[in-house]
Short mmCIF file of C-alpha atoms and ligand atoms in Angstrom, two decimals:
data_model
loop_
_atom_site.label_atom_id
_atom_site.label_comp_id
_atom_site.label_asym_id
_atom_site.label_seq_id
_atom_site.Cartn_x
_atom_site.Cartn_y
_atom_site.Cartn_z
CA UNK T 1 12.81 19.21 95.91
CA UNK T 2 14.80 19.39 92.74
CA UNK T 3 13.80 15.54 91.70
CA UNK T 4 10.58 16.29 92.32
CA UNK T 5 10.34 18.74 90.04
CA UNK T 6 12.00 17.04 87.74
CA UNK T 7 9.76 13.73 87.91
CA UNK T 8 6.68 16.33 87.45
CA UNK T 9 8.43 17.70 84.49
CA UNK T 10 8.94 14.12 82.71
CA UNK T 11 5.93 12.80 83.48
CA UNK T 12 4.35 15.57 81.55
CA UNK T 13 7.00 14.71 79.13
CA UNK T 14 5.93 11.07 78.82
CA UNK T 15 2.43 11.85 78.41
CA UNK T 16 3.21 14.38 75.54
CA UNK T 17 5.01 11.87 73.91
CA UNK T 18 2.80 8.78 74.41
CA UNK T 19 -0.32 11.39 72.66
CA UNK T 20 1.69 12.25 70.30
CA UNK T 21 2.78 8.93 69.14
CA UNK T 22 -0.83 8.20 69.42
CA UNK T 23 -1.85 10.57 66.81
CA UNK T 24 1.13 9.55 64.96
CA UNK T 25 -0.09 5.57 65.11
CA UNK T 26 -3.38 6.30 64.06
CA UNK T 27 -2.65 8.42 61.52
CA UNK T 28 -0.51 6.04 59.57
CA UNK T 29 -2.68 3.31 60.36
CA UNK T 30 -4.70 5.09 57.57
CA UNK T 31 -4.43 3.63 54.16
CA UNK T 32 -4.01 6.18 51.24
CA UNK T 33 -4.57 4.76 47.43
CA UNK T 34 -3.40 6.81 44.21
CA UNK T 35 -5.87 5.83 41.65
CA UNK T 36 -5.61 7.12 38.10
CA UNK T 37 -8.86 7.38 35.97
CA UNK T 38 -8.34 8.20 32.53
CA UNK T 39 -10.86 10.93 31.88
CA UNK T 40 -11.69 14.52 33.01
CA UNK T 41 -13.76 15.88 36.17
CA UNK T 42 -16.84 16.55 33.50
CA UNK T 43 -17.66 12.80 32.93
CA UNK T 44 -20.33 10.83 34.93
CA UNK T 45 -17.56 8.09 34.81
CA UNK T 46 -15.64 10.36 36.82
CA UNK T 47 -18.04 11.95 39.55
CA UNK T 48 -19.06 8.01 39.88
CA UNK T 49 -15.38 6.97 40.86
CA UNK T 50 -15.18 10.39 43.31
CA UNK T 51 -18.13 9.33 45.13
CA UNK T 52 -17.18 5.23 45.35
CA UNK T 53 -13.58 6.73 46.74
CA UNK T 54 -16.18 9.07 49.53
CA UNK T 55 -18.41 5.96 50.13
CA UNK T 56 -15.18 3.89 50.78
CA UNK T 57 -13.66 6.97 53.30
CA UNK T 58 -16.66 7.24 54.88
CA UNK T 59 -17.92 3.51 55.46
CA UNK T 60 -14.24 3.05 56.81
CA UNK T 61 -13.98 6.09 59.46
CA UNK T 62 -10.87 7.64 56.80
CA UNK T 63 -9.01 4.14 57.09
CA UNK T 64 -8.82 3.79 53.40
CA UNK T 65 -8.26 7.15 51.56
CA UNK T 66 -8.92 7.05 48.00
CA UNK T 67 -7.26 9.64 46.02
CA UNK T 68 -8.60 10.42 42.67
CA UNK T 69 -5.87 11.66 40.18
CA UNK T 70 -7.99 12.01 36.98
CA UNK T 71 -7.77 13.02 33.62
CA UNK T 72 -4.73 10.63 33.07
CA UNK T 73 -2.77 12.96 35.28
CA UNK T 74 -0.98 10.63 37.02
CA UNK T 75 -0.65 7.65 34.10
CA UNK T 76 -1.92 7.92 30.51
CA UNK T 77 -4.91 5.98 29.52
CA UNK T 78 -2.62 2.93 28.01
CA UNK T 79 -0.22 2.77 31.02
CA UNK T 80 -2.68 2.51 33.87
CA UNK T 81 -3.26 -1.39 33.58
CA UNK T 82 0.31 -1.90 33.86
CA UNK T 83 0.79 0.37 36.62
CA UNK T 84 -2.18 -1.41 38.68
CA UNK T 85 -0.60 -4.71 37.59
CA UNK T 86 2.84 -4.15 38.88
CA UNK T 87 1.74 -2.68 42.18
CA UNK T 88 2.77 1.14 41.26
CA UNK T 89 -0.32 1.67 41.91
CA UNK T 90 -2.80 -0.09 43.80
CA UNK T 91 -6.00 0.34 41.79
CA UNK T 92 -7.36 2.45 38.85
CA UNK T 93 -9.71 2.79 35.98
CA UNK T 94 -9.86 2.56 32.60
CA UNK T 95 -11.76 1.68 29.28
CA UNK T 96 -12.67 -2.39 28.86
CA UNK T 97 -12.12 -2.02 24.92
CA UNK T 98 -8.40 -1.00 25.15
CA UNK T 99 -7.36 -4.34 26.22
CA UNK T 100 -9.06 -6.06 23.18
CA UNK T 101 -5.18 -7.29 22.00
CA UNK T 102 -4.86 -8.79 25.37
CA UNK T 103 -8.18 -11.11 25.28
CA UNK T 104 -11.39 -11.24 23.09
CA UNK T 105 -13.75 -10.68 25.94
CA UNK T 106 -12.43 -6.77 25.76
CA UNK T 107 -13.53 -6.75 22.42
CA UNK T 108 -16.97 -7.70 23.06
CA UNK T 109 -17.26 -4.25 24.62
CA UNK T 110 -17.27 -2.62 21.39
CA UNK T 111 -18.88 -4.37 18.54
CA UNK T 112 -21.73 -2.48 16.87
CA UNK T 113 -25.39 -3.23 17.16
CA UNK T 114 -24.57 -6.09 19.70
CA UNK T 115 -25.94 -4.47 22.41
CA UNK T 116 -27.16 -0.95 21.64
CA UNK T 117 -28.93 0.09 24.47
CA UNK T 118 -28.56 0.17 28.57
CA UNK T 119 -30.88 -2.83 28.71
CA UNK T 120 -29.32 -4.92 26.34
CA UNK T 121 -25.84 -3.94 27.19
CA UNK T 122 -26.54 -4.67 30.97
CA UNK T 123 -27.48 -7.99 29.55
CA UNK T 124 -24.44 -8.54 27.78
CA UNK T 125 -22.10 -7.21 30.94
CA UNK T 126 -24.17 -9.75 32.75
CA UNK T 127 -23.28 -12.93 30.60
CA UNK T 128 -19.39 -11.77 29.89
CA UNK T 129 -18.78 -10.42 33.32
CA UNK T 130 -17.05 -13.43 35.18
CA UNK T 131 -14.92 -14.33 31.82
CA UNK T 132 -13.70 -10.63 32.62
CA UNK T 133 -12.80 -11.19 35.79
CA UNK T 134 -11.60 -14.70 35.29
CA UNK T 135 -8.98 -12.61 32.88
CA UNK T 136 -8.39 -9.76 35.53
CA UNK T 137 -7.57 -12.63 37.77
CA UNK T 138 -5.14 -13.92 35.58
CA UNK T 139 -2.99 -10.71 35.96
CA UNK T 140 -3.20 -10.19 39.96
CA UNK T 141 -5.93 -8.09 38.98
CA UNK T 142 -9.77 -8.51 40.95
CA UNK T 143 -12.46 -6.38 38.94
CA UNK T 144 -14.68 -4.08 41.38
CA UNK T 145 -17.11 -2.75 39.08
CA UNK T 146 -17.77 -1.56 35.43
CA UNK T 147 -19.81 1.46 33.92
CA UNK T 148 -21.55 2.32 30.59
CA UNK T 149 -20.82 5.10 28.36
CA UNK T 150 -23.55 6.93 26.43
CA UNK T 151 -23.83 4.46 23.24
CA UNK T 152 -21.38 5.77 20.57
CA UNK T 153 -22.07 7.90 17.44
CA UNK T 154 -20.57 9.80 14.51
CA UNK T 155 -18.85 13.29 14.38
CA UNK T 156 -18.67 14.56 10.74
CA UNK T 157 -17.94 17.40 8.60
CA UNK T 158 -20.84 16.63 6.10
CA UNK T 159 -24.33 15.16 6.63
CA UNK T 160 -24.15 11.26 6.65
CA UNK T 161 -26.55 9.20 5.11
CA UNK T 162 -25.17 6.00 4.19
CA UNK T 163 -22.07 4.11 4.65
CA UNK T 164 -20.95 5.53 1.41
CA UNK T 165 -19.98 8.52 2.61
CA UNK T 166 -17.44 7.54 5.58
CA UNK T 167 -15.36 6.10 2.75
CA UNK T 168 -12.39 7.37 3.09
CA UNK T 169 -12.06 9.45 6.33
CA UNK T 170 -9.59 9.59 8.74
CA UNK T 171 -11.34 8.10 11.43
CA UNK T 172 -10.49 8.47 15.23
CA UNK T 173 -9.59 5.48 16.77
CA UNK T 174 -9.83 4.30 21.01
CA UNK T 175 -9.39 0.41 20.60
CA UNK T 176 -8.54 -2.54 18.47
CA UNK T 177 -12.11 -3.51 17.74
CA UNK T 178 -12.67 0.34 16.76
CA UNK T 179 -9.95 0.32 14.26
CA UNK T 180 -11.36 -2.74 12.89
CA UNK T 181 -14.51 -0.86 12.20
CA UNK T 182 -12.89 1.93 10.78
CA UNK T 183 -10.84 -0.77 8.10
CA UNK T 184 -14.53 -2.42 6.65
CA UNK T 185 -15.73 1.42 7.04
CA UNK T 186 -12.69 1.84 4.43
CA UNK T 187 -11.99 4.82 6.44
CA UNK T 188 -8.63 5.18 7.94
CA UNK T 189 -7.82 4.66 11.85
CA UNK T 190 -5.69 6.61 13.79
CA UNK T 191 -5.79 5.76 17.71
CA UNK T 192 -6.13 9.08 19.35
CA UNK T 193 -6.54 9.28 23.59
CA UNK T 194 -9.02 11.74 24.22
CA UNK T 195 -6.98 14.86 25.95
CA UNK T 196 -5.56 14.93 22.27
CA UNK T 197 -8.70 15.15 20.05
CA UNK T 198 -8.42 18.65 19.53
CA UNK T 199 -4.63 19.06 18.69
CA UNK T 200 -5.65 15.86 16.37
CA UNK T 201 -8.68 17.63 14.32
CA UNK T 202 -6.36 20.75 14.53
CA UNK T 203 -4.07 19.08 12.79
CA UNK T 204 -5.96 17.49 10.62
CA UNK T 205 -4.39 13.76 11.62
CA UNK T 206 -8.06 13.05 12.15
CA UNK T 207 -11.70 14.52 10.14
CA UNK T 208 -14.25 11.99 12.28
CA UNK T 209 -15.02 10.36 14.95
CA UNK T 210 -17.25 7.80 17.14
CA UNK T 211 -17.77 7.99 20.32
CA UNK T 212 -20.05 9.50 23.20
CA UNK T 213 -22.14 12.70 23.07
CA UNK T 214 -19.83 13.27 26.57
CA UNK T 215 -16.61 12.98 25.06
CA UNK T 216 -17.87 15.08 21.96
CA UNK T 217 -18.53 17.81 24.59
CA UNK T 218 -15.73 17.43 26.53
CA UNK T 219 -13.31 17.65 23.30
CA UNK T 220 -15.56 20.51 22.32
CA UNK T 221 -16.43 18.39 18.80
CA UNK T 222 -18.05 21.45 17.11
CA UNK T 223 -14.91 23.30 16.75
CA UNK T 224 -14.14 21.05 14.11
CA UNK T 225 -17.15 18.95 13.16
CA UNK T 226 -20.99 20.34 12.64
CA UNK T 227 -22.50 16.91 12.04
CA UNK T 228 -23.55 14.00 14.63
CA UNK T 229 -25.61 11.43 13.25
CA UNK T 230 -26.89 9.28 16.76
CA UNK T 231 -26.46 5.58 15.33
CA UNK T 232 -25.67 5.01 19.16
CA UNK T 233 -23.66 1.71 18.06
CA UNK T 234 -22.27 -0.02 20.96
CA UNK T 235 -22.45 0.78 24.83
CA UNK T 236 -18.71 0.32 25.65
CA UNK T 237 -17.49 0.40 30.01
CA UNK T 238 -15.23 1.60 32.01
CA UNK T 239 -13.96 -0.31 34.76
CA UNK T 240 -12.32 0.05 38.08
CA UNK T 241 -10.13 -3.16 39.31
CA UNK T 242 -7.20 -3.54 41.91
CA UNK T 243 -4.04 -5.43 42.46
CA UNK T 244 -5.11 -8.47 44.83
CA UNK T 245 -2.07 -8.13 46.44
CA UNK T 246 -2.90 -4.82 47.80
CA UNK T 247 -6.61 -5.66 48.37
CA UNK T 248 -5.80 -8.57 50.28
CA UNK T 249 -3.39 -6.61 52.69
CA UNK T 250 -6.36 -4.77 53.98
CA UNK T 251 -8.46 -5.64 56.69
CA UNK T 252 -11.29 -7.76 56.35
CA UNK T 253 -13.84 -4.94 57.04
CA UNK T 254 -12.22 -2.39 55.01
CA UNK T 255 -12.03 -5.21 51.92
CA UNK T 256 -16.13 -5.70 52.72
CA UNK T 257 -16.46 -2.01 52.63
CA UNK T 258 -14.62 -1.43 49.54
CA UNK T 259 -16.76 -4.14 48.16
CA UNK T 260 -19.77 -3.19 49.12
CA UNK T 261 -18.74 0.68 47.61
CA UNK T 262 -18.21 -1.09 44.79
CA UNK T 263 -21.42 -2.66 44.14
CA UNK T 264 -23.11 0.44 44.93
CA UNK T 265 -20.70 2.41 42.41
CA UNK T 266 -22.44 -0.21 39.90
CA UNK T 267 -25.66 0.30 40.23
CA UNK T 268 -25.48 4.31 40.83
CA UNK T 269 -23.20 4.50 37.54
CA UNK T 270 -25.39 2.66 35.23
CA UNK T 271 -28.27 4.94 36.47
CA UNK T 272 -25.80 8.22 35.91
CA UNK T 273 -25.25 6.65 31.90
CA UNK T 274 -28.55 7.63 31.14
CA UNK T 275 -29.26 11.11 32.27
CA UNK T 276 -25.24 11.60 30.76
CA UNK T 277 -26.91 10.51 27.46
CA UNK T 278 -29.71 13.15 27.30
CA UNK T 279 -27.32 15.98 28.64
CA UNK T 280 -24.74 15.45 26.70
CA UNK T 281 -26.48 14.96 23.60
CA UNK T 282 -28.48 18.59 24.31
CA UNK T 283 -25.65 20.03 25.16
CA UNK T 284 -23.83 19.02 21.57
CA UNK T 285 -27.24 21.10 19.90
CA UNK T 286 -26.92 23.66 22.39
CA UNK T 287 -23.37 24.59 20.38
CA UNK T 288 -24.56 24.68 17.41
CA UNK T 289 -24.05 20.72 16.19
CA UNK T 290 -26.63 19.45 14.20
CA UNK T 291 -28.12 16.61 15.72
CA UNK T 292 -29.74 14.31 13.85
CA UNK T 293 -30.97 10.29 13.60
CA UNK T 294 -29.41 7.64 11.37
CA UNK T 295 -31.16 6.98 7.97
CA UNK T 296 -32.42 3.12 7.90
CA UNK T 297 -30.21 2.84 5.09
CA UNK T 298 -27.03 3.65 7.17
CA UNK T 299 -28.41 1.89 10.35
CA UNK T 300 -28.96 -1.36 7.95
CA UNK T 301 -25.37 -1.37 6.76
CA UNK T 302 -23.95 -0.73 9.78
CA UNK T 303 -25.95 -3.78 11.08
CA UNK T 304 -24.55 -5.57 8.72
CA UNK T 305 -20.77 -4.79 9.61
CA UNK T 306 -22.03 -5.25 13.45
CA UNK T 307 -22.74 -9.11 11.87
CA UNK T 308 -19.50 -9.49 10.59
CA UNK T 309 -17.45 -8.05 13.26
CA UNK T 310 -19.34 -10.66 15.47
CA UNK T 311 -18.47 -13.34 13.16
CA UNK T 312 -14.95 -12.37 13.48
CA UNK T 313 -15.10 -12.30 16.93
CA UNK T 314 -17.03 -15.77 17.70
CA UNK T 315 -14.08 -17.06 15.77
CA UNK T 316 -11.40 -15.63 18.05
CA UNK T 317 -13.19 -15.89 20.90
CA UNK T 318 -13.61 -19.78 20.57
CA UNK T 319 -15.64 -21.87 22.85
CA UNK T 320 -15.72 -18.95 25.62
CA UNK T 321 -17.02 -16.56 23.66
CA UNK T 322 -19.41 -18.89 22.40
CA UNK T 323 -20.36 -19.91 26.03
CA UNK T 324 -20.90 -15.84 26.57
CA UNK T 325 -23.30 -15.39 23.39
CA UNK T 326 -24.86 -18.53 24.60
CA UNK T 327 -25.63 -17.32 27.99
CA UNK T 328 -26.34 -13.33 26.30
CA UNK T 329 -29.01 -14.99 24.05
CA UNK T 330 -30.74 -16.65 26.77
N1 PCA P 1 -15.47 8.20 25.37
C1 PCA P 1 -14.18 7.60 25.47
C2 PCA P 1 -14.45 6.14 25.53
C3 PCA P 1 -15.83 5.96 25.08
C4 PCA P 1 -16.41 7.30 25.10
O1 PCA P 1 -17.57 7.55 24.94
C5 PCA P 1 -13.35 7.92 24.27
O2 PCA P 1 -13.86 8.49 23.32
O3 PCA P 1 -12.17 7.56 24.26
#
């Protein structure tokens, strides 16, 4: 009588244990990925990342589990490509143009009146994209997709209306090829990541900037600047990659899904870039920044530094780059 009781009892032992170790299988069979973006909840870059990391849950049943840490929270902007690379992390996102030490292509992403608007910049994505991931490549890295900003314009104390009167600024910086401008601008770079733009004008390290109507919002420009002038220069990217290691350690469907999330990220992200452009740029007027359009006399000498910049470029860039403006120019 006794045994029997007992066998009852472990039986129901056994299959409390086998569902729980169930639960506890499945559960870990789960993937979860840390990614750091760079930038704040307010950006379309950002909401565009949250939604490929709820297309990549969701197309997977939860297998792969995405977690967004943004606004450099978990890395700072210059440390995330590293921390991909290595394997700290097994993807992230960040800005093409910071890597322009690393290769020319990176570069490309920020040379004025190259490509200055969606259509021409999706053109130019379009003719450098596989020399970017050929480079990605290179570092364990496969790209998954990249993302315009708003094209990029000044923030000024004083009305602008020639080149004349950047002379001698202190001009933020974000990338090589921006402190390049700022040099035959004879203004003076400082590289300064974007949670920092406000200590920076507060301190008066910078006076100007160039960027996006979105990050003059989110930095809150007209606490220190009343002026933006919308030459609308360059359309830089963001872009989201992974370590191939880690991406090849998944299953085959969850890669394809991940993939196909990707692609879809694309395409939804260079639709969100233009609706981000007229927000943004309303919302800068809404507080109080004069908003206005570039003389032809500014636009026509900042051409002409967008010529030489290229020039400078084609001759780093060597017989790739060439093979990219070839296949841009088509
Ligand atoms: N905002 C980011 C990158 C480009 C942009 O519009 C920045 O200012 O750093």
């Amino acid at each position: 009588m006794s045994i029997k009781i007992k066998s009852n009892n472990g039986l129901l032992t056994t299959v409390v244990t086998a569902v729980t170790l169930l639960a506890a299988t499945s559960a870990t069979a789960a993937t979860k990925w840390d990614m750091p973006t760079p930038y704040g909840d307010g950006y379309h870059q950002t909401i565009n990342v949250r939604a490929f990391a709820a297309d990549v849950k969701a197309a997977t049943d939860g297998e792969l589990d995405i977690v967004v840490h943004s606004g450099a929270s978990l890395f700072k902007h210059p440390e995330i490509h590293r921390a991909v690379r290595t394997g700290q992390v097994p993807i992230g996102e960040m800005f093409m143009g910071v890597l322009g030490n690393d290769d020319p292509v990176f570069k490309l992403d920020n040379i004025p009146f190259l490509a200055s608007d969606f259509s021409q910049a999706k053109d130019l994505w379009d003719a450098s994209r596989s020399a970017v991931e050929d480079v990605m490549a290179s570092n364990g890295l496969q790209l998954l997709y990249a993302v315009p900003w708003p094209g990029q314009s000044f923030y000024t104390k004083d009305p602008i209306s020639s080149i004349a009167d950047l002379k001698g600024l202190k001009m933020r910086a974000y990338s090589p090829t921006t402190s390049r401008l700022a040099v035959l601008l004879e203004s003076t770079p400082t590289t300064v990541q974007v949670p920092e733009i406000p200590q920076a004008f507060g301190a008066g390290i910078i006076n100007a900037m160039i960027t996006s109507p979105s990050t003059g919002v989110s930095s809150q420009a007209w606490d220190f600047v009343r002026h933006y002038t919308d030459v609308q220069a360059w359309i830089p990217k963001n872009m989201v990659f992974v370590n191939n290691k880690a991406f090849k350690r998944l299953d085959a469907d969850v890669q394809k899904a991940v993939l196909a999330a990707a692609s879809k990220a694309e395409t939804r992200g260079w639709e969100m870039a233009v609706e981000e452009t007229r927000i943004k740029t309303e919302s800068l007027g809404a507080n109080g920044m004069v908003v206005v359009q570039p003389s032809a006399e500014l636009q026509t000498a900042l051409k002409a530094i967008g010529s030489t910049m290229a020039a400078e470029w084609a001759a780093e860039a060597g017989a790739s780059g060439a093979k990219i403006m070839a296949e841009y120019q088509k």
